[in-house]
Short mmCIF file of C-alpha atoms in Angstrom, two decimals:
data_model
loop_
_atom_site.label_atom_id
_atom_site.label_comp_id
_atom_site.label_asym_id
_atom_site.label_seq_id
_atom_site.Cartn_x
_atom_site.Cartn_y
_atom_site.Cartn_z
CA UNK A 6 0.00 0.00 0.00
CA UNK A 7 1.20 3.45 -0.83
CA UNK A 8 2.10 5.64 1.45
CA UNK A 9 -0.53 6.57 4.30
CA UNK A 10 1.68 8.90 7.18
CA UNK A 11 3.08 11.57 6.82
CA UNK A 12 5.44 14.22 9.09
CA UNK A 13 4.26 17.62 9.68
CA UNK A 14 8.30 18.64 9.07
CA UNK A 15 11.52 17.17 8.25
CA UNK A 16 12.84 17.25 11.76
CA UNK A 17 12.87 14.79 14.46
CA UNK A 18 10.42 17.05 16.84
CA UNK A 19 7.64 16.47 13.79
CA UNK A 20 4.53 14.85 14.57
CA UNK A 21 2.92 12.03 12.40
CA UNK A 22 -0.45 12.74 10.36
CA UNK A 23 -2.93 11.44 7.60
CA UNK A 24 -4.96 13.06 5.42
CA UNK A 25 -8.85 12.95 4.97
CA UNK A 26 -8.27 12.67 1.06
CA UNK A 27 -6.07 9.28 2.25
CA UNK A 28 -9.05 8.20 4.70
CA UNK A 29 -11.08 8.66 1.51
CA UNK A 30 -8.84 6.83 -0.95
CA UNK A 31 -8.21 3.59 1.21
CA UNK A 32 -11.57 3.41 2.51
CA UNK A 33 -13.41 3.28 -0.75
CA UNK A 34 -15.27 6.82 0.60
CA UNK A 35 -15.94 10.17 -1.16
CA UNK A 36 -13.97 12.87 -0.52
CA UNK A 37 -17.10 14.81 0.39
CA UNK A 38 -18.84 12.02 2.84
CA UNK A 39 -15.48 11.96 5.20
CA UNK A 40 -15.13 15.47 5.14
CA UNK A 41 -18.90 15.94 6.36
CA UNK A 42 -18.08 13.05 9.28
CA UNK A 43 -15.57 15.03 10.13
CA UNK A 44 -17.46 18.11 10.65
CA UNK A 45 -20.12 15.92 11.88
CA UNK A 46 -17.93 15.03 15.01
CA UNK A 47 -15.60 18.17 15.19
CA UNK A 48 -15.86 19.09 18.56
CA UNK A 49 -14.94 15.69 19.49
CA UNK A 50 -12.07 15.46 16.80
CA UNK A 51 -10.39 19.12 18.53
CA UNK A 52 -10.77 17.45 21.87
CA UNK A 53 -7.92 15.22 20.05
CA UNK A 54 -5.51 17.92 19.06
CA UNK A 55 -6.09 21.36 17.00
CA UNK A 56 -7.88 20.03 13.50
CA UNK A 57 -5.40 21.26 10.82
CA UNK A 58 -6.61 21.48 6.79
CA UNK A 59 -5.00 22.50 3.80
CA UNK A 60 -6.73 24.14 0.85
CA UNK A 61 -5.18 22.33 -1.89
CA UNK A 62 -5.49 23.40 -5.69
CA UNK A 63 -6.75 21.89 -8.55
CA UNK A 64 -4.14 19.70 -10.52
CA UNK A 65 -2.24 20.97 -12.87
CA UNK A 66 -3.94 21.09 -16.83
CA UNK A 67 -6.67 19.71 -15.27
CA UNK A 68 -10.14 21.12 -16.36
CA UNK A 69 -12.40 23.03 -14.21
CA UNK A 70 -12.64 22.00 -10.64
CA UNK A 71 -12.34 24.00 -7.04
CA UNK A 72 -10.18 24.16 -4.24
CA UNK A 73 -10.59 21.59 -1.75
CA UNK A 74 -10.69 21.42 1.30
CA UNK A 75 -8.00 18.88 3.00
CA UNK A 76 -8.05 18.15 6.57
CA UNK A 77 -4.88 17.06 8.31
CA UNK A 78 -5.74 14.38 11.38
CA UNK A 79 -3.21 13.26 14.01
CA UNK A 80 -2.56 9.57 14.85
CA UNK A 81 -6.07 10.08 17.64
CA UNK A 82 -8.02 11.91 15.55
CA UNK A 83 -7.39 9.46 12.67
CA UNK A 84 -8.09 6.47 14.61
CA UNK A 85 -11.49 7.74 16.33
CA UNK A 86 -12.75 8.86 12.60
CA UNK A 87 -11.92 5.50 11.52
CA UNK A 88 -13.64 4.15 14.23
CA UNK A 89 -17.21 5.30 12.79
CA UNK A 90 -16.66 4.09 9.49
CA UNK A 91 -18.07 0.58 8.24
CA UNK A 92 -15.56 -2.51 8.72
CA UNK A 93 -16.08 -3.41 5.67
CA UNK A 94 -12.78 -5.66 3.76
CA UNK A 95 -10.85 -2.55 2.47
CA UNK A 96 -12.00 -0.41 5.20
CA UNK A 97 -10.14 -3.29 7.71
CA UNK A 98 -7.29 -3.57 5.44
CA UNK A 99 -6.91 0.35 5.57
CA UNK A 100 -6.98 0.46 9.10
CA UNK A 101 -3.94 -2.06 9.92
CA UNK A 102 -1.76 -0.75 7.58
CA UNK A 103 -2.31 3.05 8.88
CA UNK A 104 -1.97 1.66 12.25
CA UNK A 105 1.56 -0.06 10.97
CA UNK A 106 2.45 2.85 9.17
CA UNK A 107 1.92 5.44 12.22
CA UNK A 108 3.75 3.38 14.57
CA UNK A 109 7.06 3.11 11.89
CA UNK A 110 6.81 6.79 11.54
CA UNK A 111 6.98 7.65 15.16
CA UNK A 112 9.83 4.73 15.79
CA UNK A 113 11.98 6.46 12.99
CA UNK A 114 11.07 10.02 14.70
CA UNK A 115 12.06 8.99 18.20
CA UNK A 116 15.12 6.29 17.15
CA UNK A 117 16.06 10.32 14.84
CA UNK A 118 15.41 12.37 18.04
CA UNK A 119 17.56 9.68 20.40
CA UNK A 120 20.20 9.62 18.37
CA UNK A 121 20.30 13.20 17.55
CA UNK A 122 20.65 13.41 21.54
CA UNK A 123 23.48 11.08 21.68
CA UNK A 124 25.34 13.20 18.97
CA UNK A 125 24.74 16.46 21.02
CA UNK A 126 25.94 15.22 23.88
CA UNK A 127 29.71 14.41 21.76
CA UNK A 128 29.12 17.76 20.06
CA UNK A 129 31.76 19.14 23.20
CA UNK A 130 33.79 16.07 22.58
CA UNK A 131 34.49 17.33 18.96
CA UNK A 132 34.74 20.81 19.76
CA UNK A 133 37.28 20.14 22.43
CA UNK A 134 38.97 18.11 19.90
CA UNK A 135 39.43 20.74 17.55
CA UNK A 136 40.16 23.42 19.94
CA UNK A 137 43.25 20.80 20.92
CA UNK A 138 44.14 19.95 17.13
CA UNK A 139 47.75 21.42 16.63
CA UNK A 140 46.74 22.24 12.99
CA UNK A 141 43.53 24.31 13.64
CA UNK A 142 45.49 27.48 12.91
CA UNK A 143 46.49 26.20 9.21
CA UNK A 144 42.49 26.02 8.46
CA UNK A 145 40.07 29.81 8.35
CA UNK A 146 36.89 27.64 10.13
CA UNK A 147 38.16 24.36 10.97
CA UNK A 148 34.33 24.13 12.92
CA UNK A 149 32.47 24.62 9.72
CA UNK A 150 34.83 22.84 7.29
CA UNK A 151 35.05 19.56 9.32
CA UNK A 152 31.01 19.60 10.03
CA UNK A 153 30.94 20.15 6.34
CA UNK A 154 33.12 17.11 5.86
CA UNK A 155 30.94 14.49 8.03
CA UNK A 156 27.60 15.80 6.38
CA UNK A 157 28.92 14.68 3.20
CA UNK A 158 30.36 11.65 4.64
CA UNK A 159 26.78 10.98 6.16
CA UNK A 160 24.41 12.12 3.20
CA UNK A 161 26.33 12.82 0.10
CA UNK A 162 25.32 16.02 0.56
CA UNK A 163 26.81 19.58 2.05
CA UNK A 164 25.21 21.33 4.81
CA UNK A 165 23.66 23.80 2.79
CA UNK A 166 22.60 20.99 0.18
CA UNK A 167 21.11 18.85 2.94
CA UNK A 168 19.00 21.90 4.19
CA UNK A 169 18.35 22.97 0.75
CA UNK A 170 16.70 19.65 0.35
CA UNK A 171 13.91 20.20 2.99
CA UNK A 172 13.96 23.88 2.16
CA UNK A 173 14.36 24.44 6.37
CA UNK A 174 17.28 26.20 8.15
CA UNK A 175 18.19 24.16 10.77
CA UNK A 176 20.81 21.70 12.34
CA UNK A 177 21.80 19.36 10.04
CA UNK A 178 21.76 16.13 12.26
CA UNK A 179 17.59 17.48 12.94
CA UNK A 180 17.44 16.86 9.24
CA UNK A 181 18.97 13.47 8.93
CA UNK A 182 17.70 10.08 8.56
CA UNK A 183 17.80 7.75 11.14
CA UNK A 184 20.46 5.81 8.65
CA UNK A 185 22.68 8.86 8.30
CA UNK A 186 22.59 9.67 11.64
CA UNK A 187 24.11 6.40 12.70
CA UNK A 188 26.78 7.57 9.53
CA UNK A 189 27.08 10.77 10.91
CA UNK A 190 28.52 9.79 14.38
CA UNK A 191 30.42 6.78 13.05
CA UNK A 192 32.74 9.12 11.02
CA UNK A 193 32.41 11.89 13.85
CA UNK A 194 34.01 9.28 16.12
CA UNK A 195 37.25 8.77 13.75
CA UNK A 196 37.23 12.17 13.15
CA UNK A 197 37.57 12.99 16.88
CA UNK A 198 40.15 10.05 17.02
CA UNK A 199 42.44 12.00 14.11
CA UNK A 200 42.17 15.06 15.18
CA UNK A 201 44.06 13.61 18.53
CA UNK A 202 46.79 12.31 16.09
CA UNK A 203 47.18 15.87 14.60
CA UNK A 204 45.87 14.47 10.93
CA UNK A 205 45.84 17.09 8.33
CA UNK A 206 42.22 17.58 6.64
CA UNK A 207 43.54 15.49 3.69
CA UNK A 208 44.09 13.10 5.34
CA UNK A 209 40.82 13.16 7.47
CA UNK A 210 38.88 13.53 4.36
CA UNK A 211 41.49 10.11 2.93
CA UNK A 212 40.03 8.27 5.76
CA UNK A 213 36.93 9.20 5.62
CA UNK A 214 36.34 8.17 1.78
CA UNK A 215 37.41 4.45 2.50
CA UNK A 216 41.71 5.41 2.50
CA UNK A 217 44.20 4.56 5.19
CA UNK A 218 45.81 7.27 7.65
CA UNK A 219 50.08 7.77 8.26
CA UNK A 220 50.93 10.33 10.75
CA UNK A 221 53.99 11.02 12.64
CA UNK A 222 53.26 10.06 16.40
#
């Protein structure tokens, strides 16, 4: 089944929701008929969390048509408006995979928000590190370039790409994957472990693309 969940941003603090054009889709309901069920039982729905909508355009070369009127449902809300609908053999199906897909999304948000904690808590380990790395002086922002060094590592991608790519301004491990977190702090480790050895940046970056490292101890 396609995908059902979505995240309200691309950081780790975002919250999981589904959309009443999805509720329609997978439940073999029009548009119309969930939206008025939802309306139906509003008050009870905002005594679930504040009832967000979009107003989404008409598609693109398509003829005629209006704005609609999208509402945006958190994991509760979602699950009591399902709850009034018909069990019928897609409406079942429907419900266990948005009930699957809901709980993946907020594992992946809090494994992204623990390990994002982990790394901030080595974020003075690093620092330290290069404050103590003989050859900081040799470098104009040996902060900036090295961070800039373990996001590609990580992602493939520069800082600015990686931010660029979720069109938000904000720490760059916020915006990771759970995947390129785990990256992210693997080559943060060695490169806490070379600075110590007083490793040039050529040879950190070496390393870090799959080379070996000779210093002078």
């Amino acid at each position: 089944m396609n995908e059902l969940v979505f995240k309200t941003t691309a950081l780790s603090t975002a919250e999981p929701y589904t959309t009443s054009d999805i509720i329609a889709e997978y439940s073999n309901n029009e548009h119309k008929s969930i939206r008025k069920l939802i309306e139906t039982h509003k008050t009870e729905i905002e005594r679930l969390g504040v009832l967000e909508f979009e107003i989404a355009k008409p598609p693109k070369n398509s003829k005629g048509g209006r704005p609609r009127k999208i509402y945006h449902l958190n994991e509760k809300q979602a699950t009591f408006l399902i709850t009034l609908l018909k069990n019928t053999p897609n409406v079942v199906a429907f419900k266990f995979e948005l009930t699957k897909q809901f709980y993946s999304v907020r594992e992946e948000l809090k494994q992204r928000h623990s390990l994002r904690l982990e790394d901030k808590s080595k974020r003075k380990t690093l620092t330290d590190a290069i404050k103590e790395w003989n050859l900081k002086d040799k470098y104009p922002h040996p902060y900036s370039m090295l961070t800039n060094l373990l996001c590609k590592t990580a992602t493939g991608l520069t800082c600015k790409q990686l931010k660029e790519r979720y069109g938000v301004d904000a720490s760059i491990t916020e915006l990771m994957t759970v995947e390129e977190l785990g990256n992210y702090q693997q080559a943060e480790n060695k490169v806490i472990a070379m600075l110590s050895l007083n490793a040039d940046y050529q040879q950190i970056k070496a390393l870090l693309s799959g080379g070996t490292l000779q210093v002078a101890i």
